[in-house]
């Protein structure tokens, strides 16, 4: 074994986005590209000498090859120990759990999450810190700075190691432990939830479908739902991870998981259905005849979490990303617990969770989680919902109606305009930013602007400040629109327009969502000049 120091020239644009670096797979496969980003990451964390790293990914195209590269580099850079999921697989929440359980110094998670996979699709890599959560901005900024000046990387001249066989292998001076990706995670779920009540729920004939979307949660869901909880075989759909996710978008929303939605809306549909994304950190919740928006899901979970063993003492507080609806705030107020509004991206929840200020966190993009790990967690959300259903003995639809009758309803939808010309999208945002101060008092269609600003976050725990986290338009009727550019896309720019309107509990709680939000959507389009600037008259995806 020889340690090789390879000289390299920096690659442009290796800037981590909302969740790590995401690029087209072929970009990542260029000679030296992955290596430079990995070396920049190691340099940014003062090296990995003597450290323990957890490594795994969602199994997409290039996952296995990239893990071999990372292992050689970790060994050459002096890491003492690597813990890798068998077959290179680890869901994002399972990786977060392993980092915490094994006291690792950090981890590398290979995933582009909900983005499609394949040689012509997307790949991604992110670094998580010792609390199990995504590296905060100070570290991702340092990684980006390193990528710009890097002149060499260090690796080993060795063959690939066998990632299929559980056990320990020596690579240079580093021990590589190949571990079962599911068992530690399943044990954690068993600690958090009432598995007896869940087994009884399944035994009573309660019918569930879980769509793993050909992605990483298949083995986790089969073990937990079918093997441990006794759900009938076939409860888990699309449960074998594939490198291209069956050529689909592993994005659990009503657009990309339409077959599942059609199933629960059908006459003979299951009582409960759910789906998760590429790396297993997102969730979509459905009940017979009903889709639960992620923002409502967070609020319902906050109001009912005490029904599950892990949260019987109540929750310390709730945090949501800024564009997530304010439904959770109403629950926090009723429970008299703190509620925080953070920028988009799970990395902003870490400090609040570590400080014990919040127990539950959520994002409108189908991410929900708690202090059990430091990532959002798709299957955890499914199990918490099932635990609540087992205790309340009501349908999902009735729980939702009951919630709205208690707190009112926050009608909510996100409109995505994808693959826009990047310059046009940035110009739209810049020009809107320049107008913000002048908007208050102006009317657009049926809506009048009450206030408008650009969201800055002041982290109450670590004091860090993050500017330009989305543009907010508050209307006099209490409705709100938020505009921001996606930080996970790999093609052009994606503009996300988030729309919400609260209706009090004695108002009309059953309007069709898009109809409830039409005025605000129209006003937002007028204010931003959306149609003229983007050439789009309708969004590509509405969730
Ligand atoms: C999107 C979501 C955001 C989420 C991020 C990572 O980011 O909006 O809420 O945290 O994806 O999720 P953006 O910048 O494209 O809006 V995942 O499951 O893709 O790691
Ligand atoms: Co994800």
Coordinates of C-alpha atoms and ligand atoms in Angstrom, one line a residue:
X1 CA 0.0 0.0 0.0
X2 CA 1.3 3.4 -1.0
X3 CA 0.0 6.8 -0.1
X4 CA -0.3 8.9 -3.2
X5 CA -0.4 12.7 -3.3
X6 CA -2.1 13.8 -6.5
X7 CA -1.8 17.3 -7.7
X8 CA -5.1 18.9 -8.9
X9 CA -6.5 22.2 -10.0
X10 CA -9.7 23.5 -8.3
X11 CA -13.0 22.8 -9.9
X12 CA -15.5 25.7 -10.2
X13 CA -18.8 25.7 -8.4
X14 CA -18.1 23.2 -5.6
X15 CA -20.3 25.2 -3.3
X16 CA -22.5 23.2 -0.9
X17 CA -26.2 24.2 -1.3
X18 CA -29.2 23.6 0.9
X19 CA -28.0 20.0 1.6
X20 CA -24.5 19.3 0.4
X21 CA -23.0 19.4 -3.0
X22 CA -25.4 18.3 -5.8
X23 CA -24.4 18.0 -9.4
X24 CA -25.1 15.9 -12.5
X25 CA -23.6 12.4 -11.9
X26 CA -21.3 12.8 -14.9
X27 CA -19.9 16.0 -13.3
X28 CA -19.1 14.0 -10.1
X29 CA -17.5 11.3 -12.2
X30 CA -15.0 13.6 -13.8
X31 CA -11.4 12.5 -12.8
X32 CA -10.5 14.3 -9.6
X33 CA -13.9 16.0 -9.0
X34 CA -15.1 13.9 -6.1
X35 CA -11.6 13.6 -4.8
X36 CA -11.2 17.4 -4.7
X37 CA -14.5 17.9 -2.8
X38 CA -13.6 15.2 -0.3
X39 CA -10.2 16.6 0.3
X40 CA -11.6 20.1 0.7
X41 CA -14.1 18.7 3.3
X42 CA -11.3 16.9 5.2
X43 CA -9.2 20.1 5.1
X44 CA -12.1 22.2 6.3
X45 CA -12.5 20.1 9.4
X46 CA -8.8 20.2 10.3
X47 CA -8.2 16.8 8.8
X48 CA -9.4 13.3 9.7
X49 CA -6.3 12.0 11.5
X50 CA -7.3 9.5 14.1
X51 CA -11.0 10.1 13.5
X52 CA -14.0 7.8 13.0
X53 CA -16.3 8.5 10.1
X54 CA -19.6 7.0 9.1
X55 CA -20.0 6.6 5.4
X56 CA -23.0 5.5 3.3
X57 CA -25.5 6.6 0.7
X58 CA -28.8 6.1 -0.9
X59 CA -27.6 3.5 -3.4
X60 CA -28.0 5.7 -6.5
X61 CA -25.7 5.3 -9.5
X62 CA -22.0 5.9 -8.6
X63 CA -22.7 5.3 -4.9
X64 CA -20.6 2.2 -4.6
X65 CA -17.6 3.6 -6.6
X66 CA -17.7 6.9 -4.7
X67 CA -17.6 5.1 -1.4
X68 CA -14.5 3.2 -2.4
X69 CA -12.8 6.5 -3.4
X70 CA -13.8 8.1 -0.1
X71 CA -12.6 5.1 2.0
X72 CA -9.2 5.2 0.3
X73 CA -8.9 9.0 0.9
X74 CA -10.0 8.7 4.5
X75 CA -7.4 6.0 5.1
X76 CA -4.7 8.0 3.3
X77 CA -5.6 11.1 5.3
X78 CA -5.1 9.1 8.6
X79 CA -8.6 8.3 9.7
X80 CA -8.6 5.5 12.3
X81 CA -12.0 4.0 11.6
X82 CA -14.8 4.0 9.0
X83 CA -18.2 2.6 9.6
X84 CA -20.0 1.8 6.3
X85 CA -23.5 0.5 5.6
X86 CA -23.5 -3.0 4.0
X87 CA -23.6 -2.6 0.2
X88 CA -22.8 1.1 0.8
X89 CA -26.3 1.8 1.9
X90 CA -27.4 4.0 4.7
X91 CA -30.5 6.2 4.8
X92 CA -29.7 9.7 5.9
X93 CA -31.5 9.4 9.3
X94 CA -29.8 6.0 9.9
X95 CA -26.4 7.6 9.1
X96 CA -27.2 10.4 11.6
X97 CA -28.1 7.7 14.2
X98 CA -24.9 5.7 13.6
X99 CA -22.8 8.9 14.0
X100 CA -24.4 9.5 17.4
X101 CA -24.6 5.9 18.6
X102 CA -21.0 5.1 17.7
X103 CA -19.6 8.4 18.9
X104 CA -18.2 9.1 15.4
X105 CA -16.5 12.4 14.6
X106 CA -18.6 12.9 11.5
X107 CA -20.0 11.3 8.4
X108 CA -20.2 11.5 4.7
X109 CA -23.6 10.9 3.2
X110 CA -23.8 10.2 -0.5
X111 CA -27.2 11.3 -1.9
X112 CA -29.0 13.8 -4.0
X113 CA -32.0 12.9 -2.0
X114 CA -35.3 13.5 -3.9
X115 CA -33.5 14.3 -7.2
X116 CA -33.5 11.4 -9.8
X117 CA -30.5 9.1 -10.0
X118 CA -28.6 7.5 -12.9
X119 CA -25.6 8.4 -15.0
X120 CA -27.5 11.3 -16.7
X121 CA -29.2 12.4 -13.5
X122 CA -28.0 13.7 -10.1
X123 CA -25.5 12.8 -7.5
X124 CA -24.6 14.4 -4.2
X125 CA -22.4 14.4 -1.1
X126 CA -22.6 16.1 2.2
X127 CA -20.7 16.1 5.5
X128 CA -22.4 15.7 8.8
X129 CA -20.8 16.6 12.1
X130 CA -20.5 14.7 15.4
X131 CA -24.0 15.5 16.6
X132 CA -25.2 13.6 13.5
X133 CA -26.5 16.6 11.8
X134 CA -25.6 18.4 8.5
X135 CA -22.6 20.6 8.8
X136 CA -23.6 24.2 9.7
X137 CA -22.9 27.1 7.4
X138 CA -19.5 27.9 9.0
X139 CA -18.2 24.5 7.9
X140 CA -19.9 24.4 4.5
X141 CA -18.4 27.9 3.8
X142 CA -15.0 26.6 4.9
X143 CA -15.3 23.6 2.6
X144 CA -16.2 25.9 -0.4
X145 CA -13.2 28.1 0.5
X146 CA -10.9 25.0 0.4
X147 CA -12.3 23.9 -3.0
X148 CA -11.1 27.1 -4.5
X149 CA -7.4 26.8 -3.4
X150 CA -6.9 23.1 -3.3
X151 CA -3.7 21.9 -5.1
X152 CA -3.5 18.3 -4.2
X153 CA -5.4 15.4 -2.6
X154 CA -4.2 12.2 -0.9
X155 CA -5.3 8.7 -1.6
X156 CA -4.1 5.1 -1.4
X157 CA -3.0 2.8 -4.1
X158 CA -5.2 -0.1 -3.2
X159 CA -8.0 -2.3 -4.6
X160 CA -11.6 -1.9 -3.7
X161 CA -12.8 -3.6 -0.5
X162 CA -15.8 -5.8 -0.2
X163 CA -18.7 -3.8 1.0
X164 CA -21.2 -6.7 0.9
X165 CA -19.7 -8.7 3.7
X166 CA -20.5 -7.6 7.3
X167 CA -17.3 -7.4 9.4
X168 CA -14.1 -5.6 9.7
X169 CA -11.5 -5.0 6.9
X170 CA -8.2 -3.2 7.2
X171 CA -7.5 -0.5 4.6
X172 CA -4.0 0.9 5.1
X173 CA -4.0 1.8 8.8
X174 CA -7.8 2.3 8.9
X175 CA -10.3 -0.2 10.1
X176 CA -13.4 -0.4 8.0
X177 CA -16.5 -1.9 9.7
X178 CA -19.2 -2.9 7.3
X179 CA -22.4 -2.9 9.3
X180 CA -26.0 -3.9 8.8
X181 CA -27.6 -0.6 7.8
X182 CA -31.0 -1.3 9.4
X183 CA -30.5 -2.8 12.8
X184 CA -29.3 0.2 14.9
X185 CA -32.0 2.3 13.3
X186 CA -34.7 -0.2 13.9
X187 CA -33.6 -0.6 17.6
X188 CA -34.0 3.2 18.0
X189 CA -37.5 3.2 16.5
X190 CA -38.4 0.4 19.0
X191 CA -37.3 2.6 21.8
X192 CA -39.3 5.6 20.7
X193 CA -42.6 4.0 19.8
X194 CA -45.1 1.6 21.3
X195 CA -44.4 -1.4 19.1
X196 CA -47.1 -3.5 21.0
X197 CA -49.7 -1.0 20.1
X198 CA -48.5 -0.8 16.5
X199 CA -48.6 -4.6 16.3
X200 CA -52.1 -4.6 17.6
X201 CA -53.1 -2.0 15.0
X202 CA -51.8 -4.1 12.2
X203 CA -53.4 -7.3 13.7
X204 CA -56.8 -5.5 13.8
X205 CA -56.7 -5.3 10.0
X206 CA -55.7 -1.7 9.7
X207 CA -54.3 -1.4 6.2
X208 CA -51.1 0.4 5.3
X209 CA -49.1 1.0 2.2
X210 CA -45.6 2.4 2.3
X211 CA -44.0 3.4 -1.0
X212 CA -40.2 3.3 -0.8
X213 CA -40.0 4.6 -4.4
X214 CA -37.2 2.2 -5.3
X215 CA -35.0 4.1 -2.9
X216 CA -33.1 3.4 0.3
X217 CA -36.0 3.0 2.8
X218 CA -37.1 -0.3 1.3
X219 CA -35.0 -2.5 3.6
X220 CA -35.8 -0.3 6.6
X221 CA -39.5 -0.3 6.0
X222 CA -39.7 -4.1 5.3
X223 CA -37.8 -4.9 8.5
X224 CA -39.8 -2.5 10.7
X225 CA -43.3 -2.7 9.3
X226 CA -43.4 -6.2 7.9
X227 CA -41.0 -8.2 10.1
X228 CA -41.2 -6.4 13.4
X229 CA -44.7 -5.1 13.4
X230 CA -46.4 -7.9 11.5
X231 CA -47.8 -5.8 8.6
X232 CA -48.7 -8.1 5.7
X233 CA -46.1 -8.8 3.1
X234 CA -46.6 -6.4 0.3
X235 CA -47.2 -3.5 2.7
X236 CA -44.0 -2.0 1.4
X237 CA -44.2 -1.1 -2.3
X238 CA -41.1 -0.6 -4.6
X239 CA -39.0 -1.8 -1.7
X240 CA -35.8 -2.8 -3.5
X241 CA -33.3 0.1 -3.8
X242 CA -32.2 0.6 -7.4
X243 CA -29.5 2.8 -8.9
X244 CA -32.0 4.8 -10.9
X245 CA -35.0 4.6 -8.6
X246 CA -36.9 2.8 -11.3
X247 CA -36.3 5.8 -13.5
X248 CA -38.6 7.9 -11.3
X249 CA -38.2 11.0 -9.1
X250 CA -37.9 9.6 -5.6
X251 CA -39.8 12.6 -4.3
X252 CA -42.7 11.8 -2.0
X253 CA -45.3 14.3 -3.1
X254 CA -48.7 14.0 -4.9
X255 CA -47.0 14.5 -8.3
X256 CA -44.2 12.0 -8.2
X257 CA -46.0 9.5 -5.9
X258 CA -49.2 9.7 -7.9
X259 CA -49.9 6.0 -8.0
X260 CA -50.0 5.9 -4.2
X261 CA -52.2 8.9 -4.0
X262 CA -54.6 7.4 -6.5
X263 CA -54.6 4.2 -4.4
X264 CA -55.7 6.0 -1.2
X265 CA -58.2 8.0 -3.0
X266 CA -59.8 4.9 -4.4
X267 CA -62.9 3.2 -3.0
X268 CA -60.9 0.2 -1.7
X269 CA -57.9 2.2 -0.7
X270 CA -55.8 1.5 2.5
X271 CA -56.5 3.3 5.8
X272 CA -53.1 4.9 5.8
X273 CA -50.3 5.4 3.2
X274 CA -46.9 7.0 3.2
X275 CA -43.9 7.4 1.0
X276 CA -40.3 8.4 1.5
X277 CA -37.6 9.9 -0.7
X278 CA -34.2 8.8 -2.2
X279 CA -32.3 9.0 1.1
X280 CA -35.2 8.3 3.5
X281 CA -35.4 11.6 5.2
X282 CA -38.7 12.8 3.7
X283 CA -42.2 11.6 4.3
X284 CA -45.6 12.0 2.6
X285 CA -48.6 11.1 4.8
X286 CA -52.0 10.1 3.3
X287 CA -55.1 8.7 4.9
X288 CA -58.1 7.2 3.2
X289 CA -59.3 9.9 0.9
X290 CA -57.0 12.6 2.2
X291 CA -53.5 14.1 1.7
X292 CA -51.9 15.7 4.7
X293 CA -49.7 18.6 3.8
X294 CA -46.3 18.5 5.4
X295 CA -47.0 21.7 7.3
X296 CA -50.2 20.3 8.7
X297 CA -48.4 17.0 9.5
X298 CA -45.9 18.9 11.6
X299 CA -48.7 20.6 13.5
X300 CA -50.7 17.4 14.1
X301 CA -47.5 15.6 15.3
X302 CA -46.8 18.5 17.6
X303 CA -50.3 18.4 19.1
X304 CA -50.3 14.6 19.5
X305 CA -46.6 13.6 20.1
X306 CA -47.3 13.0 23.8
X307 CA -49.3 9.9 22.8
X308 CA -46.0 8.1 21.8
X309 CA -43.7 6.8 24.5
X310 CA -40.7 9.0 23.5
X311 CA -42.6 12.2 24.0
X312 CA -45.0 11.4 26.9
X313 CA -43.4 14.3 28.9
X314 CA -44.4 16.7 26.1
X315 CA -42.2 18.6 23.7
X316 CA -39.8 21.4 24.6
X317 CA -40.6 23.4 21.5
X318 CA -41.1 23.3 17.8
X319 CA -39.0 24.7 14.9
X320 CA -40.1 25.1 11.3
X321 CA -38.4 26.4 8.3
X322 CA -39.6 29.9 7.4
X323 CA -41.6 28.9 4.3
X324 CA -43.4 26.2 6.2
X325 CA -46.9 27.2 7.2
X326 CA -47.7 28.7 10.6
X327 CA -49.9 25.8 11.6
X328 CA -47.3 24.5 14.0
X329 CA -47.0 27.9 15.6
X330 CA -50.6 27.7 16.7
X331 CA -50.0 24.4 18.4
X332 CA -46.9 25.7 20.1
X333 CA -48.8 28.6 21.4
X334 CA -51.6 26.4 22.8
X335 CA -49.0 24.2 24.4
X336 CA -47.1 27.2 25.7
X337 CA -43.8 26.0 24.3
X338 CA -41.2 27.9 22.2
X339 CA -41.6 28.1 18.4
X340 CA -38.7 29.0 16.0
X341 CA -38.6 30.0 12.4
X342 CA -35.3 29.0 10.7
X343 CA -34.1 29.2 7.1
X344 CA -34.7 26.3 4.7
X345 CA -32.4 23.3 5.3
X346 CA -32.0 20.9 8.2
X347 CA -28.6 22.3 9.2
X348 CA -30.4 25.2 10.9
X349 CA -32.2 23.0 13.4
X350 CA -29.1 21.4 14.8
X351 CA -28.2 24.1 17.3
X352 CA -31.8 24.3 18.7
X353 CA -32.0 20.5 19.0
X354 CA -28.6 20.2 20.7
X355 CA -29.6 23.0 23.2
X356 CA -32.8 21.2 24.0
X357 CA -34.9 24.2 22.9
X358 CA -37.0 22.1 20.5
X359 CA -38.1 18.5 20.3
X360 CA -39.8 18.5 16.9
X361 CA -38.8 20.2 13.6
X362 CA -40.3 20.3 10.2
X363 CA -40.2 21.7 6.7
X364 CA -42.9 22.2 4.1
X365 CA -40.9 20.0 1.8
X366 CA -42.0 16.8 3.5
X367 CA -39.4 16.8 6.2
X368 CA -40.2 16.1 9.8
X369 CA -38.0 15.0 12.6
X370 CA -37.2 15.1 16.3
X371 CA -34.3 15.2 18.7
X372 CA -33.8 11.4 18.3
X373 CA -31.4 12.1 15.4
X374 CA -30.2 15.3 13.8
X375 CA -31.8 14.8 10.4
X376 CA -35.3 14.7 9.2
X377 CA -36.6 11.2 9.3
X378 CA -39.2 9.7 6.9
X379 CA -40.0 6.4 8.6
X380 CA -39.9 8.0 12.1
X381 CA -42.7 10.3 10.9
X382 CA -44.7 7.3 9.6
X383 CA -44.3 5.5 12.9
X384 CA -45.3 8.5 14.9
X385 CA -48.4 8.9 12.8
X386 CA -49.2 5.2 13.3
X387 CA -48.6 5.4 17.0
X388 CA -51.0 8.4 17.2
X389 CA -53.6 6.6 15.1
X390 CA -53.3 3.6 17.3
X391 CA -54.0 5.7 20.4
X392 CA -56.7 8.0 19.1
X393 CA -58.5 5.3 17.2
X394 CA -59.7 7.8 14.6
X395 CA -59.1 8.0 10.8
X396 CA -56.4 10.3 9.4
X397 CA -59.2 12.4 7.9
X398 CA -61.0 12.8 11.2
X399 CA -57.8 13.7 13.0
X400 CA -57.1 16.4 10.4
X401 CA -60.7 17.8 10.7
X402 CA -60.5 17.8 14.5
X403 CA -57.1 19.6 14.2
X404 CA -58.6 22.3 12.0
X405 CA -61.7 22.6 14.2
X406 CA -59.3 23.3 17.1
X407 CA -56.7 25.5 15.5
X408 CA -58.2 26.7 12.2
X409 CA -56.7 25.7 8.9
X410 CA -53.6 27.1 7.2
X411 CA -54.3 26.5 3.5
X412 CA -50.9 25.9 2.0
X413 CA -49.3 25.2 -1.3
X414 CA -45.9 25.4 -2.9
X415 CA -45.6 26.2 -6.6
X416 CA -42.3 25.3 -8.2
X417 CA -41.1 26.8 -11.5
X418 CA -38.3 24.5 -12.6
X419 CA -35.3 24.7 -14.9
X420 CA -35.7 28.5 -15.4
X421 CA -33.0 30.5 -17.1
X422 CA -30.7 31.2 -14.2
X423 CA -30.1 34.9 -15.0
X424 CA -33.8 35.6 -15.4
X425 CA -34.6 33.9 -12.0
X426 CA -31.8 35.8 -10.2
X427 CA -32.9 39.1 -11.8
X428 CA -36.5 38.4 -10.7
X429 CA -35.3 38.0 -7.1
X430 CA -33.0 41.0 -7.2
X431 CA -35.6 43.3 -8.6
X432 CA -38.2 42.1 -6.1
X433 CA -35.7 42.6 -3.3
X434 CA -35.1 46.2 -4.5
X435 CA -38.9 46.8 -4.4
X436 CA -39.6 45.4 -0.9
X437 CA -39.5 48.7 0.9
X438 CA -42.0 50.3 -1.4
X439 CA -44.6 47.5 -1.4
X440 CA -46.5 48.1 1.8
X441 CA -49.9 49.6 1.1
X442 CA -50.0 48.7 -2.6
X443 CA -52.8 46.5 -3.9
X444 CA -52.4 43.8 -6.5
X445 CA -55.6 42.3 -7.7
X446 CA -57.6 41.4 -4.6
X447 CA -54.7 41.6 -2.2
X448 CA -53.0 44.5 -0.4
X449 CA -49.4 44.2 0.9
X450 CA -49.1 44.8 4.6
X451 CA -45.3 44.3 4.9
X452 CA -42.5 42.8 2.8
X453 CA -38.9 41.8 3.8
X454 CA -36.0 39.5 3.1
X455 CA -35.7 36.9 5.8
X456 CA -32.5 36.9 8.0
X457 CA -32.0 34.3 10.7
X458 CA -30.3 35.1 13.9
X459 CA -29.5 31.7 15.5
X460 CA -30.5 32.1 19.2
X461 CA -28.1 29.4 20.3
X462 CA -24.8 30.0 18.5
X463 CA -25.4 33.7 17.5
X464 CA -24.7 33.1 13.8
X465 CA -26.6 35.2 11.2
X466 CA -27.8 34.0 7.8
X467 CA -29.1 36.6 5.4
X468 CA -31.1 36.4 2.1
X469 CA -33.1 33.3 3.2
X470 CA -36.2 34.2 1.2
X471 CA -38.5 37.1 0.3
X472 CA -41.7 37.4 2.4
X473 CA -44.8 39.2 1.3
X474 CA -47.4 39.6 4.1
X475 CA -50.9 40.7 3.0
X476 CA -53.4 42.7 4.9
X477 CA -55.8 39.7 5.0
X478 CA -53.1 37.8 7.0
X479 CA -52.1 35.6 4.1
X480 CA -48.4 35.2 3.2
X481 CA -46.3 34.4 0.1
X482 CA -42.6 33.5 0.2
X483 CA -40.3 33.4 -2.8
X484 CA -36.9 31.8 -2.8
X485 CA -34.5 30.0 -5.2
X486 CA -33.9 26.3 -4.7
X487 CA -30.4 25.3 -3.4
X488 CA -30.6 21.6 -4.4
X489 CA -31.2 21.8 -8.2
X490 CA -28.6 20.9 -10.8
X491 CA -30.2 22.5 -13.9
X492 CA -30.8 26.2 -14.4
X493 CA -32.7 27.7 -11.4
X494 CA -35.9 26.6 -9.6
X495 CA -38.1 29.3 -8.2
X496 CA -40.3 28.2 -5.3
X497 CA -43.3 30.3 -4.4
X498 CA -44.9 29.3 -1.1
X499 CA -48.5 30.4 -0.5
X500 CA -50.6 30.3 2.7
X501 CA -53.7 31.6 4.2
X502 CA -55.2 31.0 7.6
X503 CA -58.9 30.4 8.1
X504 CA -60.1 30.4 11.7
X505 CA -61.8 27.4 13.2
X506 CA -65.3 28.8 12.6
X507 CA -64.5 29.6 8.9
X508 CA -64.8 27.4 5.8
X509 CA -62.4 24.5 6.5
X510 CA -63.0 22.5 3.3
X511 CA -62.2 24.7 0.4
X512 CA -60.1 23.2 -2.5
X513 CA -56.5 24.3 -1.6
X514 CA -55.6 26.0 -4.9
X515 CA -58.9 27.9 -5.0
X516 CA -58.3 29.1 -1.4
X517 CA -54.9 30.5 -2.5
X518 CA -55.7 31.8 -6.0
X519 CA -55.8 35.5 -5.0
X520 CA -52.5 35.3 -3.3
X521 CA -50.9 33.4 -6.2
X522 CA -52.2 36.1 -8.6
X523 CA -51.0 39.0 -6.5
X524 CA -47.5 37.3 -6.1
X525 CA -47.3 36.8 -9.8
X526 CA -48.1 40.5 -10.4
X527 CA -45.7 41.8 -7.8
X528 CA -42.8 39.7 -9.1
X529 CA -43.5 39.9 -12.8
X530 CA -43.3 36.1 -12.8
X531 CA -45.0 35.3 -16.2
X532 CA -43.1 37.9 -18.3
X533 CA -39.7 37.2 -16.6
X534 CA -39.9 33.4 -16.6
X535 CA -42.1 32.8 -19.7
X536 CA -44.1 30.4 -17.6
X537 CA -47.9 30.8 -17.1
X538 CA -48.2 27.9 -14.6
X539 CA -45.9 26.1 -12.2
X540 CA -44.3 22.8 -13.1
X541 CA -45.1 21.2 -9.8
X542 CA -47.7 22.2 -7.2
X543 CA -47.5 20.4 -3.8
Ligands
LIG1 C1 -35.2 21.4 -0.7 C2 -36.3 21.7 0.3 C3 -35.7 21.9 1.7 C4 -34.9 20.7 2.1 C5 -33.9 20.4 1.0 C6 -33.1 19.1 1.3 O1 -34.3 22.5 -0.7 O2 -37.0 22.9 -0.1 O3 -36.8 22.1 2.6 O4 -34.3 20.9 3.3 O5 -34.5 20.3 -0.3 O6 -34.0 18.0 1.4 P1 -34.3 23.7 -1.9 O7 -33.1 24.5 -1.6 O8 -34.3 23.0 -3.2 O9 -35.6 24.4 -1.7 V1 -33.5 16.5 0.8 O10 -34.6 15.4 1.3 O11 -33.4 16.9 -0.8 O12 -32.0 16.3 1.5
LIG2 CO1 -33.9 13.5 1.3

